[in-house]
Amino acid sequence: LTARELHPVSRLHLAQGILAYWSSPLWLLFLMLGTAQFAVHRWRVLRHRFDDSAAASFLDPASQHLALLLFLIVMGMLTLPKLLALLRVLASGRRRRAFGGFARLSLGVLVEHALSAVMAPIFMLFHTTFVFEVLTGRNIPWNTQSRDSEDGIDWRRIVRAHLVHTAVGILWALLALRIHPDFFWWLSPITFGLMASIPLSALLAWPAASATLRRLGLFRTPVEGAAPPVVSHVERNVEAVRGRQIEPP
């Protein structure tokens, strides 16, 4: 960020990338502090034998608490850009047809939004681990993804990658349930996503699931319907070169 002769836009992009990773440990810290705050509040209620509604009111949407306002603001920031992009595509018939039509495009946005919400706590722990390893000077390999699905789902690799996430989700859910049932459901989008990390990762890596989505026309991009001219030109040249090759005896 402090390098000389670096364009301000490049500095902005670098800052956004840094904040994208730092947002995960900050979010985790916020959730941990919120859990501790409600646990202390619940303990004080039990200690002084107040009415149980005092603890439940902490999570009541009708109450004037900033937690609900913060939740709505964050949900708006996550949903509004996708909604605006959807409306922009739907406003154009050509774009709408290129993305598969109104029904497929709208359903795809809903499915993607739901998957993003479930996967968000998983990425939170992944990115928090990355930040911690960078700060402690550990080496973080940036290997290429394994896109070869001929051998099926690598269950051992999936379990090894998400075992800690599953354990954190289970323990956090049990703690929230012990604190208060309302707090358990309030935290359920986080804990359920972590507990489902192994089957969710396996589902997303399952070739049959990808084939089903392709058959239904979900997550379709304009490139899949009509290849760009440069791609078509390269494919024609490749086929022409292959046709001129002489097979060895």
mmCIF file of C-alpha atoms in Angstrom:
data_model
loop_
_atom_site.group_PDB
_atom_site.id
_atom_site.type_symbol
_atom_site.label_atom_id
_atom_site.label_comp_id
_atom_site.label_asym_id
_atom_site.label_seq_id
_atom_site.Cartn_x
_atom_site.Cartn_y
_atom_site.Cartn_z
ATOM 1 C CA LEU A 1 0.000 0.000 0.000
ATOM 2 C CA THR A 2 2.907 2.384 0.647
ATOM 3 C CA ALA A 3 4.844 1.505 -2.517
ATOM 4 C CA ARG A 4 5.946 4.404 -4.680
ATOM 5 C CA GLU A 5 4.431 5.202 -8.077
ATOM 6 C CA LEU A 6 1.404 3.018 -7.377
ATOM 7 C CA HIS A 7 -1.879 4.186 -8.846
ATOM 8 C CA PRO A 8 -4.531 5.154 -6.259
ATOM 9 C CA VAL A 9 -6.968 2.685 -7.798
ATOM 10 C CA SER A 10 -4.418 -0.102 -7.314
ATOM 11 C CA ARG A 11 -3.990 0.932 -3.688
ATOM 12 C CA LEU A 12 -7.768 0.790 -3.301
ATOM 13 C CA HIS A 13 -7.902 -2.716 -4.774
ATOM 14 C CA LEU A 14 -5.145 -3.893 -2.445
ATOM 15 C CA ALA A 15 -6.919 -2.360 0.539
ATOM 16 C CA GLN A 16 -10.181 -4.056 -0.440
ATOM 17 C CA GLY A 17 -8.397 -7.407 -0.699
ATOM 18 C CA ILE A 18 -6.817 -6.970 2.723
ATOM 19 C CA LEU A 19 -10.113 -5.943 4.309
ATOM 20 C CA ALA A 20 -11.874 -8.891 2.653
ATOM 21 C CA TYR A 21 -9.660 -11.272 4.610
ATOM 22 C CA TRP A 22 -9.612 -9.174 7.791
ATOM 23 C CA SER A 23 -13.415 -9.051 7.835
ATOM 24 C CA SER A 24 -13.522 -12.761 8.717
ATOM 25 C CA PRO A 25 -11.572 -12.591 12.007
ATOM 26 C CA LEU A 26 -13.414 -9.373 12.865
ATOM 27 C CA TRP A 27 -16.749 -11.082 12.231
ATOM 28 C CA LEU A 28 -15.672 -14.080 14.321
ATOM 29 C CA LEU A 29 -14.604 -11.751 17.140
ATOM 30 C CA PHE A 30 -17.954 -9.953 16.935
ATOM 31 C CA LEU A 31 -19.835 -13.258 17.213
ATOM 32 C CA MET A 32 -17.703 -14.434 20.140
ATOM 33 C CA LEU A 33 -18.219 -11.165 21.992
ATOM 34 C CA GLY A 34 -21.949 -11.345 21.299
ATOM 35 C CA THR A 35 -22.083 -14.867 22.694
ATOM 36 C CA ALA A 36 -20.178 -13.806 25.794
ATOM 37 C CA GLN A 37 -22.383 -10.743 26.243
ATOM 38 C CA PHE A 38 -25.603 -12.724 26.108
ATOM 39 C CA ALA A 39 -24.153 -15.437 28.382
ATOM 40 C CA VAL A 40 -23.296 -12.807 31.012
ATOM 41 C CA HIS A 41 -26.732 -11.232 30.613
ATOM 42 C CA ARG A 42 -28.402 -14.624 31.027
ATOM 43 C CA TRP A 43 -26.276 -15.416 34.075
ATOM 44 C CA ARG A 44 -27.284 -12.156 35.722
ATOM 45 C CA VAL A 45 -30.946 -12.894 35.033
ATOM 46 C CA LEU A 46 -30.691 -16.309 36.692
ATOM 47 C CA ARG A 47 -28.627 -14.952 39.571
ATOM 48 C CA HIS A 48 -31.146 -12.275 40.479
ATOM 49 C CA ARG A 49 -34.136 -14.503 39.629
ATOM 50 C CA PHE A 50 -35.643 -12.030 37.224
ATOM 51 C CA ASP A 51 -38.426 -12.994 34.897
ATOM 52 C CA ASP A 52 -37.197 -15.096 31.948
ATOM 53 C CA SER A 53 -38.678 -12.627 29.500
ATOM 54 C CA ALA A 54 -35.870 -10.218 30.336
ATOM 55 C CA ALA A 55 -33.367 -12.490 28.602
ATOM 56 C CA ALA A 56 -35.681 -13.278 25.708
ATOM 57 C CA SER A 57 -36.320 -9.580 25.114
ATOM 58 C CA PHE A 58 -32.660 -9.131 24.249
ATOM 59 C CA LEU A 59 -33.365 -10.920 20.964
ATOM 60 C CA ASP A 60 -36.873 -9.585 20.452
ATOM 61 C CA PRO A 61 -37.165 -7.784 17.079
ATOM 62 C CA ALA A 62 -39.583 -5.314 18.656
ATOM 63 C CA SER A 63 -36.978 -4.139 21.130
ATOM 64 C CA GLN A 64 -34.803 -1.158 20.351
ATOM 65 C CA HIS A 65 -31.511 -3.024 20.185
ATOM 66 C CA LEU A 66 -28.713 -2.146 17.806
ATOM 67 C CA ALA A 67 -28.031 -5.829 17.045
ATOM 68 C CA LEU A 68 -31.161 -6.067 14.922
ATOM 69 C CA LEU A 69 -30.344 -2.824 13.124
ATOM 70 C CA LEU A 70 -26.833 -4.064 12.398
ATOM 71 C CA PHE A 71 -28.242 -7.362 11.125
ATOM 72 C CA LEU A 72 -30.611 -5.599 8.729
ATOM 73 C CA ILE A 73 -27.856 -3.303 7.456
ATOM 74 C CA VAL A 74 -25.521 -6.224 6.773
ATOM 75 C CA MET A 75 -28.262 -8.222 5.044
ATOM 76 C CA GLY A 76 -29.065 -5.195 2.923
ATOM 77 C CA MET A 77 -25.432 -4.747 1.921
ATOM 78 C CA LEU A 78 -25.216 -8.415 0.914
ATOM 79 C CA THR A 79 -28.555 -8.627 -0.882
ATOM 80 C CA LEU A 80 -28.967 -5.238 -2.548
ATOM 81 C CA PRO A 81 -26.090 -5.569 -5.092
ATOM 82 C CA LYS A 82 -27.400 -8.970 -6.231
ATOM 83 C CA LEU A 83 -30.939 -7.649 -6.453
ATOM 84 C CA LEU A 84 -29.853 -4.645 -8.522
ATOM 85 C CA ALA A 85 -27.841 -6.885 -10.860
ATOM 86 C CA LEU A 86 -30.856 -9.183 -11.252
ATOM 87 C CA LEU A 87 -33.159 -6.279 -12.081
ATOM 88 C CA ARG A 88 -30.656 -4.912 -14.605
ATOM 89 C CA VAL A 89 -30.500 -8.236 -16.437
ATOM 90 C CA LEU A 90 -34.262 -8.763 -16.318
ATOM 91 C CA ALA A 91 -34.840 -5.301 -17.787
ATOM 92 C CA SER A 92 -33.169 -6.373 -21.042
ATOM 93 C CA GLY A 93 -34.732 -9.124 -23.103
ATOM 94 C CA ARG A 94 -31.425 -9.996 -24.769
ATOM 95 C CA ARG A 95 -29.580 -10.297 -21.474
ATOM 96 C CA ARG A 96 -32.469 -12.175 -19.889
ATOM 97 C CA ARG A 97 -32.462 -14.815 -22.638
ATOM 98 C CA ALA A 98 -28.662 -15.091 -22.497
ATOM 99 C CA PHE A 99 -28.848 -16.022 -18.801
ATOM 100 C CA GLY A 100 -31.564 -18.644 -19.343
ATOM 101 C CA GLY A 101 -34.762 -16.647 -18.979
ATOM 102 C CA PHE A 102 -36.675 -15.067 -16.123
ATOM 103 C CA ALA A 103 -37.515 -18.221 -14.154
ATOM 104 C CA ARG A 104 -34.085 -19.880 -14.351
ATOM 105 C CA LEU A 105 -32.227 -16.647 -13.625
ATOM 106 C CA SER A 106 -34.398 -15.740 -10.632
ATOM 107 C CA LEU A 107 -34.209 -19.260 -9.201
ATOM 108 C CA GLY A 108 -30.451 -19.300 -9.713
ATOM 109 C CA VAL A 109 -30.063 -16.058 -7.773
ATOM 110 C CA LEU A 110 -32.124 -17.444 -4.879
ATOM 111 C CA VAL A 111 -30.146 -20.695 -4.765
ATOM 112 C CA GLU A 112 -26.827 -18.846 -4.965
ATOM 113 C CA HIS A 113 -27.866 -16.475 -2.207
ATOM 114 C CA ALA A 114 -28.888 -19.364 0.052
ATOM 115 C CA LEU A 115 -25.645 -21.252 -0.620
ATOM 116 C CA SER A 116 -23.607 -18.112 0.036
ATOM 117 C CA ALA A 117 -25.330 -17.626 3.392
ATOM 118 C CA VAL A 118 -24.688 -21.231 4.435
ATOM 119 C CA MET A 119 -21.069 -21.171 3.257
ATOM 120 C CA ALA A 120 -20.262 -17.776 4.797
ATOM 121 C CA PRO A 121 -19.334 -19.113 8.273
ATOM 122 C CA ILE A 122 -17.158 -21.802 6.661
ATOM 123 C CA PHE A 123 -15.174 -19.187 4.759
ATOM 124 C CA MET A 124 -15.045 -17.117 7.937
ATOM 125 C CA LEU A 125 -13.049 -19.832 9.710
ATOM 126 C CA PHE A 126 -10.921 -20.534 6.629
ATOM 127 C CA HIS A 127 -9.976 -16.867 6.187
ATOM 128 C CA THR A 128 -9.382 -16.427 9.915
ATOM 129 C CA THR A 129 -6.932 -19.321 9.769
ATOM 130 C CA PHE A 130 -5.198 -17.776 6.762
ATOM 131 C CA VAL A 131 -4.815 -14.416 8.505
ATOM 132 C CA PHE A 132 -3.461 -16.067 11.659
ATOM 133 C CA GLU A 133 -0.928 -18.096 9.670
ATOM 134 C CA VAL A 134 0.245 -15.020 7.774
ATOM 135 C CA LEU A 135 0.695 -13.038 10.990
ATOM 136 C CA THR A 136 2.665 -15.893 12.555
ATOM 137 C CA GLY A 137 4.943 -16.215 9.527
ATOM 138 C CA ARG A 138 3.730 -19.631 8.402
ATOM 139 C CA ASN A 139 3.884 -20.725 4.794
ATOM 140 C CA ILE A 140 0.496 -20.834 3.041
ATOM 141 C CA PRO A 141 0.623 -22.807 -0.237
ATOM 142 C CA TRP A 142 -1.573 -21.542 -3.048
ATOM 143 C CA ASN A 143 -2.091 -24.772 -4.950
ATOM 144 C CA THR A 144 -4.291 -25.204 -7.990
ATOM 145 C CA GLN A 145 -7.754 -26.610 -7.494
ATOM 146 C CA SER A 146 -8.450 -30.249 -8.271
ATOM 147 C CA ARG A 147 -11.012 -30.155 -11.081
ATOM 148 C CA ASP A 148 -10.649 -33.782 -12.163
ATOM 149 C CA SER A 149 -13.796 -35.576 -10.998
ATOM 150 C CA GLU A 150 -13.079 -38.958 -12.569
ATOM 151 C CA ASP A 151 -12.100 -40.447 -9.199
ATOM 152 C CA GLY A 152 -15.281 -39.223 -7.490
ATOM 153 C CA ILE A 153 -15.498 -37.330 -4.206
ATOM 154 C CA ASP A 154 -12.379 -37.304 -2.042
ATOM 155 C CA TRP A 155 -14.108 -37.882 1.305
ATOM 156 C CA ARG A 156 -10.872 -38.121 3.254
ATOM 157 C CA ARG A 157 -9.723 -34.718 2.048
ATOM 158 C CA ILE A 158 -13.134 -33.171 2.699
ATOM 159 C CA VAL A 159 -13.355 -34.536 6.239
ATOM 160 C CA ARG A 160 -9.821 -33.417 7.016
ATOM 161 C CA ALA A 161 -10.567 -29.901 5.757
ATOM 162 C CA HIS A 162 -13.881 -29.470 7.603
ATOM 163 C CA LEU A 163 -13.549 -31.582 10.737
ATOM 164 C CA VAL A 164 -12.617 -28.589 12.888
ATOM 165 C CA HIS A 165 -15.451 -26.526 11.362
ATOM 166 C CA THR A 166 -17.970 -29.237 12.224
ATOM 167 C CA ALA A 167 -16.688 -29.516 15.796
ATOM 168 C CA VAL A 168 -16.826 -25.737 16.283
ATOM 169 C CA GLY A 169 -20.391 -25.650 14.952
ATOM 170 C CA ILE A 170 -21.577 -28.429 17.265
ATOM 171 C CA LEU A 171 -19.927 -27.003 20.378
ATOM 172 C CA TRP A 172 -21.122 -23.478 19.605
ATOM 173 C CA ALA A 173 -24.685 -24.688 19.043
ATOM 174 C CA LEU A 174 -24.687 -26.624 22.332
ATOM 175 C CA LEU A 175 -23.346 -23.575 24.145
ATOM 176 C CA ALA A 176 -25.993 -21.330 22.607
ATOM 177 C CA LEU A 177 -28.732 -23.801 23.517
ATOM 178 C CA ARG A 178 -27.517 -23.944 27.097
ATOM 179 C CA ILE A 179 -27.451 -20.154 27.314
ATOM 180 C CA HIS A 180 -30.969 -19.713 25.940
ATOM 181 C CA PRO A 181 -33.141 -21.406 23.250
ATOM 182 C CA ASP A 182 -33.821 -18.062 21.567
ATOM 183 C CA PHE A 183 -30.112 -17.412 21.280
ATOM 184 C CA PHE A 184 -29.671 -20.897 19.785
ATOM 185 C CA TRP A 185 -32.027 -20.060 16.918
ATOM 186 C CA TRP A 186 -30.561 -16.572 16.545
ATOM 187 C CA LEU A 187 -27.120 -18.134 16.016
ATOM 188 C CA SER A 188 -28.384 -21.078 13.927
ATOM 189 C CA PRO A 189 -27.381 -19.641 10.504
ATOM 190 C CA ILE A 190 -23.781 -19.735 11.726
ATOM 191 C CA THR A 191 -23.784 -23.039 13.600
ATOM 192 C CA PHE A 192 -25.879 -24.965 11.060
ATOM 193 C CA GLY A 193 -23.586 -23.883 8.239
ATOM 194 C CA LEU A 194 -20.526 -25.073 10.148
ATOM 195 C CA MET A 195 -22.142 -28.382 11.108
ATOM 196 C CA ALA A 196 -23.134 -29.008 7.472
ATOM 197 C CA SER A 197 -19.697 -28.146 6.079
ATOM 198 C CA ILE A 198 -18.726 -31.749 5.241
ATOM 199 C CA PRO A 199 -21.900 -32.814 3.365
ATOM 200 C CA LEU A 200 -22.150 -29.368 1.751
ATOM 201 C CA SER A 201 -18.597 -29.542 0.434
ATOM 202 C CA ALA A 202 -19.203 -33.062 -0.845
ATOM 203 C CA LEU A 203 -22.430 -31.975 -2.556
ATOM 204 C CA LEU A 204 -20.743 -29.066 -4.317
ATOM 205 C CA ALA A 205 -17.933 -31.375 -5.474
ATOM 206 C CA TRP A 206 -20.343 -34.048 -6.726
ATOM 207 C CA PRO A 207 -20.300 -34.209 -10.558
ATOM 208 C CA ALA A 208 -23.922 -35.386 -10.676
ATOM 209 C CA ALA A 209 -25.052 -32.240 -8.860
ATOM 210 C CA SER A 210 -23.266 -30.068 -11.395
ATOM 211 C CA ALA A 211 -24.786 -32.043 -14.264
ATOM 212 C CA THR A 212 -28.264 -31.628 -12.749
ATOM 213 C CA LEU A 213 -27.847 -27.873 -12.429
ATOM 214 C CA ARG A 214 -26.635 -27.673 -16.018
ATOM 215 C CA ARG A 215 -29.600 -29.745 -17.196
ATOM 216 C CA LEU A 216 -31.993 -27.439 -15.323
ATOM 217 C CA GLY A 217 -30.311 -24.401 -16.831
ATOM 218 C CA LEU A 218 -29.340 -22.848 -13.482
ATOM 219 C CA PHE A 219 -26.248 -20.652 -13.087
ATOM 220 C CA ARG A 220 -26.051 -20.319 -16.854
ATOM 221 C CA THR A 221 -23.787 -17.615 -18.278
ATOM 222 C CA PRO A 222 -24.012 -16.027 -21.743
ATOM 223 C CA VAL A 223 -20.706 -17.640 -22.736
ATOM 224 C CA GLU A 224 -22.247 -21.093 -22.302
ATOM 225 C CA GLY A 225 -25.044 -20.259 -24.722
ATOM 226 C CA ALA A 226 -22.923 -18.554 -27.375
ATOM 227 C CA ALA A 227 -19.138 -18.720 -27.275
ATOM 228 C CA PRO A 228 -17.255 -15.449 -27.887
ATOM 229 C CA PRO A 229 -15.865 -14.983 -31.422
ATOM 230 C CA VAL A 230 -12.267 -15.399 -30.275
ATOM 231 C CA VAL A 231 -13.101 -18.759 -28.657
ATOM 232 C CA SER A 232 -14.961 -19.964 -31.754
ATOM 233 C CA HIS A 233 -12.029 -18.885 -33.927
ATOM 234 C CA VAL A 234 -9.555 -20.837 -31.784
ATOM 235 C CA GLU A 235 -11.767 -23.944 -31.779
ATOM 236 C CA ARG A 236 -12.086 -23.864 -35.576
ATOM 237 C CA ASN A 237 -8.314 -23.552 -35.965
ATOM 238 C CA VAL A 238 -7.696 -26.408 -33.545
ATOM 239 C CA GLU A 239 -10.086 -28.662 -35.445
ATOM 240 C CA ALA A 240 -8.433 -27.685 -38.720
ATOM 241 C CA VAL A 241 -4.971 -28.521 -37.384
ATOM 242 C CA ARG A 242 -6.177 -31.849 -36.045
ATOM 243 C CA GLY A 243 -7.679 -32.713 -39.434
ATOM 244 C CA ARG A 244 -4.344 -32.204 -41.163
ATOM 245 C CA GLN A 245 -2.400 -34.397 -38.774
ATOM 246 C CA ILE A 246 -1.356 -37.805 -40.105
ATOM 247 C CA GLU A 247 -1.997 -40.688 -37.759
ATOM 248 C CA PRO A 248 1.139 -42.739 -37.014
ATOM 249 C CA PRO A 249 1.185 -46.230 -38.522
#
